[in-house]
Amino acid sequence: MSSILKISDLTFIYQNSKKASLQQINMDIHEGEFIGITGPTGAGKSTLALCMNGVIPHFYQGDFYGSVMVDQKDTVDNDCVALAGSIGSVFQDPEAQIVATVVEDEVAFGLENLNLPRYEMEERITTALEMTGISQLRNYSTARLSGGQKQRVAIAAAIALRPKILVLDEPTSELDPQGTLAIYETLKNLNELYGITVIIIEQKIQYLAEYCSRLVVLDKGKIAIEGPCREVLSRQDTLQGLGVNCPPVTQLAYMLKQKGLYHGEFPINVDEAYLVVSKVLQDKGRFQ
Ligand SMILES: Nc1ncnc2c1ncn2[C@@H]1O[C@H](COP(=O)(O)OP(=O)(O)OP(=O)(O)O)[C@@H](O)[C@H]1O
Ligand SMILES: [Mg+2]
């Protein structure tokens, strides 16, 4: 698989800030990956997302060292408009992202720069609204939307552009479990059907465990742990030390291990946890 986003020795210090918000970050993301980024508050996750989509260095002043190559384009030499076909974004605060007064116009907004034929624009808007479960909000005023609805509109607008990479910064923070699951399923479809590379920043680690192949944990502006999801989640002690909660099912297996009741791999979802618990009960002679 070829590299679609490559970060080399990235350090960023916001203007008027004494410490680096990102320090010596190196990442190589391949086309078609579904990658999760997590870490405690203030770790630098949003700053990293802003470096990926070019908002840094084009809209924030500061000291920028190293390089970020998005789809072969250096973000220092290419502004956000030049990068828009390659990378689409959902920002942590959808309020700051929404500019139009009507939902349909918000989703159409980015498309207008692409000079698409009318019918294709229409098709993309309809599909994006359907995929995010908000077709009924099409003619709503954006000012009247709830936080969760605004997040869905921001996701729809990003999806409609059909970029090669989607970077989403805590896109489901205001959604209930059902809404969160629906968004993850949509992202999974985009990833599997269209090969869109998904980079998602998330605190709800159980969703990352379920959907991502690779996990990056940031702490104090640096990469603290990185690797295949299962490998990262098996480092319970380190994660807890960083203040990152593991999925409850993984924590359960960890406790069983500590008691000497279980010795296998850590489960990362409910189905795997069921097998773990069955095995423990079987070993105890209490389960057929
Ligand atoms: N505009 C800014 N100017 C100066 N410092 C900033 C700015 N934005 C963020 N920071 C600082 O950079 C560091 C990383 O912040 P960032 O928002 O990237 O973290 P985060 O991991 O996204 O946190 P959260 O989980 O709370 O969203 C923090 O110390 C923060 O105070
Ligand atoms: Mg953030």
Coordinates of C-alpha atoms and ligand atoms in Angstrom, one line a residue:
M1 CA 0.0 0.0 0.0
S2 CA 1.3 3.4 -0.8
S3 CA 1.6 6.3 1.6
I4 CA -1.1 8.9 1.3
L5 CA -0.2 11.0 4.3
K6 CA 3.3 11.3 5.6
I7 CA 4.4 13.4 8.6
S8 CA 8.1 13.8 9.2
D9 CA 9.6 15.3 12.3
L10 CA 6.7 17.6 12.8
T11 CA 7.0 20.1 15.7
F12 CA 4.5 22.9 16.1
I13 CA 4.5 25.7 18.7
Y14 CA 1.5 28.1 18.7
Q15 CA 2.4 31.7 18.6
N16 CA 2.5 33.1 22.2
S17 CA 2.9 29.6 23.5
K18 CA 6.1 28.6 25.2
K19 CA 5.8 24.8 24.8
A20 CA 5.4 22.7 21.7
S21 CA 1.9 21.4 21.1
L22 CA 3.4 18.8 18.8
Q23 CA 6.9 17.4 19.1
Q24 CA 8.8 15.3 16.6
I25 CA 5.8 13.6 15.2
N26 CA 6.4 10.9 12.5
M27 CA 3.5 9.1 10.9
D28 CA 3.0 7.2 7.7
I29 CA -0.6 6.6 6.7
H30 CA -1.4 4.3 3.9
E31 CA -4.1 4.6 1.3
G32 CA -7.3 2.8 2.6
E33 CA -6.3 2.7 6.2
F34 CA -8.8 3.3 9.0
I35 CA -6.7 4.8 11.8
G36 CA -7.7 6.0 15.2
I37 CA -6.0 8.7 17.2
T38 CA -6.6 9.1 20.9
G39 CA -5.0 10.5 24.0
P40 CA -5.8 12.6 27.1
T41 CA -7.1 16.2 26.8
G42 CA -4.5 18.6 25.6
A43 CA -2.4 15.9 24.1
G44 CA -2.3 17.6 20.7
K45 CA -4.9 15.6 18.8
S46 CA -6.7 18.6 17.3
T47 CA -3.5 20.3 16.6
L48 CA -2.4 17.3 14.6
A49 CA -5.7 17.2 12.7
L50 CA -5.2 20.9 11.8
C51 CA -1.7 20.1 10.6
M52 CA -3.1 17.4 8.4
N53 CA -5.6 19.6 6.6
G54 CA -3.3 22.6 6.2
V55 CA -5.2 24.9 8.6
I56 CA -1.8 24.9 10.3
P57 CA 0.3 26.6 9.1
H58 CA -2.0 28.6 6.9
F59 CA -4.5 29.9 9.5
Y60 CA -2.6 29.7 12.7
Q61 CA 0.6 31.5 13.4
G62 CA 3.4 29.7 15.1
D63 CA 6.7 27.9 14.6
F64 CA 6.3 24.9 12.2
Y65 CA 9.1 22.4 11.8
G66 CA 9.3 19.3 9.7
S67 CA 6.8 18.4 6.9
V68 CA 3.3 17.1 6.2
M69 CA 2.8 15.6 2.8
V70 CA -0.9 15.0 1.9
D71 CA -1.4 13.0 -1.3
Q72 CA 2.1 14.1 -2.4
K73 CA 1.4 17.7 -1.6
D74 CA 3.4 19.6 1.0
T75 CA 1.0 21.5 3.2
V76 CA 3.4 24.4 3.5
D77 CA 3.2 25.0 -0.2
N78 CA -0.4 24.1 -0.7
D79 CA -3.2 26.0 1.1
C80 CA -6.5 24.4 2.4
V81 CA -8.3 25.0 -1.0
A82 CA -5.5 23.2 -2.9
L83 CA -5.7 20.3 -0.4
A84 CA -9.5 20.1 -0.4
G85 CA -9.7 17.4 -3.1
S86 CA -7.3 15.3 -1.1
I87 CA -8.4 15.7 2.5
G88 CA -11.8 16.5 4.0
S89 CA -12.2 17.6 7.6
V90 CA -14.7 17.5 10.4
F91 CA -13.6 19.9 13.1
Q92 CA -14.0 19.3 16.8
D93 CA -16.4 22.2 17.1
P94 CA -19.0 21.9 14.3
E95 CA -20.3 25.3 15.3
A96 CA -17.1 26.9 13.9
Q97 CA -17.4 24.9 10.7
I98 CA -21.0 25.6 9.6
V99 CA -21.3 28.7 7.5
A100 CA -24.6 28.4 5.7
T101 CA -28.0 29.1 7.1
V102 CA -29.8 26.1 5.6
V103 CA -28.6 22.4 5.8
E104 CA -28.7 21.7 2.1
D105 CA -26.6 24.8 1.4
E106 CA -24.1 23.8 3.9
V107 CA -23.6 20.4 2.2
A108 CA -23.5 22.1 -1.2
F109 CA -21.0 24.8 -0.1
G110 CA -17.8 23.0 -0.7
L111 CA -19.1 21.3 -3.8
E112 CA -19.7 24.7 -5.5
N113 CA -15.9 25.1 -5.9
L114 CA -15.7 21.8 -7.8
N115 CA -17.8 23.0 -10.8
L116 CA -19.7 19.8 -10.9
P117 CA -22.7 19.3 -13.2
R118 CA -26.0 20.2 -11.5
Y119 CA -27.2 16.5 -11.4
E120 CA -24.0 15.3 -9.8
M121 CA -24.2 18.0 -7.1
E122 CA -27.8 17.0 -6.4
E123 CA -26.8 13.3 -6.2
R124 CA -23.9 13.9 -3.9
I125 CA -26.0 16.1 -1.5
T126 CA -28.8 13.5 -1.4
T127 CA -26.4 10.6 -0.8
A128 CA -24.4 12.5 1.9
L129 CA -27.6 13.4 3.8
E130 CA -28.8 9.8 3.5
M131 CA -25.5 8.4 4.7
T132 CA -25.5 10.6 7.8
G133 CA -29.2 9.9 8.5
I134 CA -30.4 13.5 8.2
S135 CA -32.3 13.6 4.9
Q136 CA -35.3 15.0 6.8
L137 CA -33.2 18.0 7.9
R138 CA -32.4 19.1 4.3
N139 CA -34.4 22.3 4.4
Y140 CA -33.8 23.1 8.1
S141 CA -32.2 26.2 9.4
T142 CA -28.7 25.3 10.7
A143 CA -29.2 27.7 13.6
R144 CA -32.0 25.5 14.9
L145 CA -30.0 22.2 14.9
S146 CA -28.9 20.4 18.1
G147 CA -25.2 19.7 18.7
G148 CA -25.5 16.2 17.4
Q149 CA -27.4 17.3 14.3
K150 CA -24.7 19.9 13.6
Q151 CA -22.1 17.2 13.8
R152 CA -24.0 15.1 11.3
V153 CA -24.3 18.1 8.9
A154 CA -20.5 18.7 9.2
I155 CA -19.9 15.0 8.4
A156 CA -22.3 15.1 5.5
A157 CA -20.5 18.2 4.0
A158 CA -17.1 16.5 4.3
I159 CA -18.4 13.2 2.8
A160 CA -20.1 15.0 -0.2
L161 CA -16.7 16.2 -1.3
R162 CA -15.5 12.6 -1.6
P163 CA -12.0 13.3 -0.7
K164 CA -9.2 10.7 -0.6
I165 CA -8.7 11.2 3.1
L166 CA -11.2 12.1 5.8
V167 CA -9.9 13.5 9.1
L168 CA -12.6 13.7 11.8
D169 CA -11.9 15.3 15.2
E170 CA -14.2 13.7 17.8
P171 CA -17.2 13.7 15.3
T172 CA -19.5 11.8 17.5
S173 CA -19.0 13.6 20.8
E174 CA -22.5 14.9 20.9
L175 CA -24.2 11.8 19.6
D176 CA -25.9 9.0 21.5
P177 CA -24.6 5.4 21.2
Q178 CA -27.0 4.6 18.4
G179 CA -26.0 7.8 16.4
T180 CA -22.3 7.1 17.0
L181 CA -22.6 3.6 15.7
A182 CA -24.5 4.8 12.6
I183 CA -21.6 7.3 11.9
Y184 CA -19.0 4.6 12.3
E185 CA -20.9 2.3 10.0
T186 CA -21.1 5.1 7.4
L187 CA -17.3 5.6 7.7
K188 CA -16.7 1.9 7.4
N189 CA -18.7 1.8 4.2
L190 CA -16.9 4.8 2.8
N191 CA -13.6 3.1 3.7
E192 CA -14.5 -0.3 2.3
L193 CA -16.5 0.6 -0.7
Y194 CA -14.6 3.7 -1.9
G195 CA -11.2 3.1 -0.4
I196 CA -11.3 6.5 1.5
T197 CA -8.6 6.7 4.1
V198 CA -10.2 7.5 7.5
I199 CA -8.4 9.2 10.3
I200 CA -10.6 9.6 13.4
I201 CA -9.8 11.3 16.6
E202 CA -11.9 9.7 19.4
Q203 CA -12.1 9.4 23.1
K204 CA -14.6 6.6 23.1
I205 CA -12.0 3.9 22.6
Q206 CA -14.4 1.0 22.3
Y207 CA -15.4 2.4 18.8
L208 CA -11.7 2.6 17.8
A209 CA -11.2 -1.0 18.9
E210 CA -14.1 -2.1 16.8
Y211 CA -13.4 -0.2 13.6
C212 CA -9.7 0.8 13.4
S213 CA -6.8 -1.3 12.2
R214 CA -4.2 1.0 13.8
L215 CA -4.2 3.2 16.8
V216 CA -2.0 6.1 17.7
V217 CA -2.0 7.4 21.3
L218 CA -0.7 10.9 21.8
D219 CA 0.4 12.4 25.1
K220 CA 1.9 15.8 25.7
G221 CA 2.4 16.4 22.0
K222 CA 4.3 13.2 21.3
I223 CA 3.3 9.7 20.1
A224 CA 3.2 7.6 23.2
I225 CA 2.1 4.3 21.7
E226 CA 1.4 3.3 18.2
G227 CA 0.6 0.0 16.5
P228 CA -2.1 -2.4 15.5
C229 CA -5.2 -1.8 17.6
R230 CA -5.1 -5.1 19.5
E231 CA -1.4 -4.6 20.4
V232 CA -1.9 -1.0 21.7
L233 CA -5.0 -2.0 23.7
S234 CA -3.1 -4.9 25.3
R235 CA -0.8 -2.3 27.0
Q236 CA -3.3 -1.7 29.7
D237 CA -0.8 -0.4 32.3
T238 CA 0.7 2.2 30.0
L239 CA -2.7 3.3 28.8
Q240 CA -4.0 3.7 32.3
G241 CA -0.9 5.7 33.2
L242 CA -1.8 8.1 30.4
G243 CA -5.3 8.4 31.5
V244 CA -6.7 6.5 28.5
N245 CA -9.6 4.2 29.3
C246 CA -9.6 0.8 27.6
P247 CA -12.8 -0.7 26.3
P248 CA -14.7 -2.2 29.2
V249 CA -14.4 -5.7 27.7
T250 CA -10.6 -5.4 27.5
Q251 CA -10.5 -4.2 31.1
L252 CA -12.6 -7.2 32.2
A253 CA -10.1 -9.6 30.6
Y254 CA -7.2 -7.7 32.2
M255 CA -8.8 -8.2 35.6
L256 CA -9.3 -11.9 34.9
K257 CA -5.6 -12.1 33.9
Q258 CA -4.5 -10.4 37.1
K259 CA -6.5 -13.0 39.0
G260 CA -4.8 -15.8 37.0
L261 CA -8.1 -16.9 35.6
Y262 CA -7.3 -16.1 31.9
H263 CA -4.1 -16.3 29.9
G264 CA -5.0 -15.6 26.3
E265 CA -5.2 -12.6 24.0
F266 CA -7.1 -9.5 25.1
P267 CA -10.6 -9.2 23.6
I268 CA -11.5 -5.9 22.0
N269 CA -15.2 -6.4 21.4
V270 CA -18.2 -8.0 22.9
D271 CA -18.1 -11.1 20.7
E272 CA -14.5 -11.8 21.6
A273 CA -15.2 -11.1 25.3
Y274 CA -18.0 -13.6 25.2
L275 CA -15.4 -16.3 24.1
V276 CA -13.1 -15.2 26.9
V277 CA -15.8 -15.4 29.6
S278 CA -17.0 -18.8 28.2
K279 CA -13.4 -20.1 28.4
V280 CA -13.0 -19.0 32.0
L281 CA -16.3 -20.5 33.0
Q282 CA -15.5 -23.7 31.1
D283 CA -12.1 -24.0 32.9
K284 CA -14.0 -23.7 36.1
G285 CA -16.4 -26.4 35.0
R286 CA -19.4 -24.2 35.0
F287 CA -20.2 -23.8 31.3
Q288 CA -21.0 -26.5 28.8
Ligands
LIG1 N1 -4.8 28.4 19.5 C1 -3.9 27.9 20.4 N2 -3.0 28.8 20.9 C2 -2.1 28.3 21.9 N3 -2.1 27.1 22.4 C3 -3.0 26.2 21.9 C4 -4.0 26.6 20.9 N4 -4.8 25.5 20.6 C5 -4.3 24.5 21.4 N5 -3.3 24.9 22.2 C6 -2.5 24.2 23.2 O1 -1.9 23.0 22.5 C7 -2.0 21.9 23.3 C8 -2.7 20.8 22.5 O2 -4.1 21.2 22.3 P1 -5.1 20.4 21.4 O3 -6.3 21.2 21.4 O4 -4.4 20.0 20.1 O5 -5.3 19.0 22.3 P2 -6.4 17.9 22.2 O6 -5.6 16.6 22.4 O7 -7.1 18.0 20.9 O8 -7.3 18.1 23.5 P3 -8.8 17.8 23.6 O9 -8.9 16.3 24.0 O10 -9.2 18.6 24.8 O11 -9.6 18.2 22.4 C9 -2.7 22.2 24.6 O12 -1.7 22.5 25.5 C10 -3.4 23.5 24.2 O13 -3.6 24.4 25.3
MG2 MG -9.1 18.3 20.5

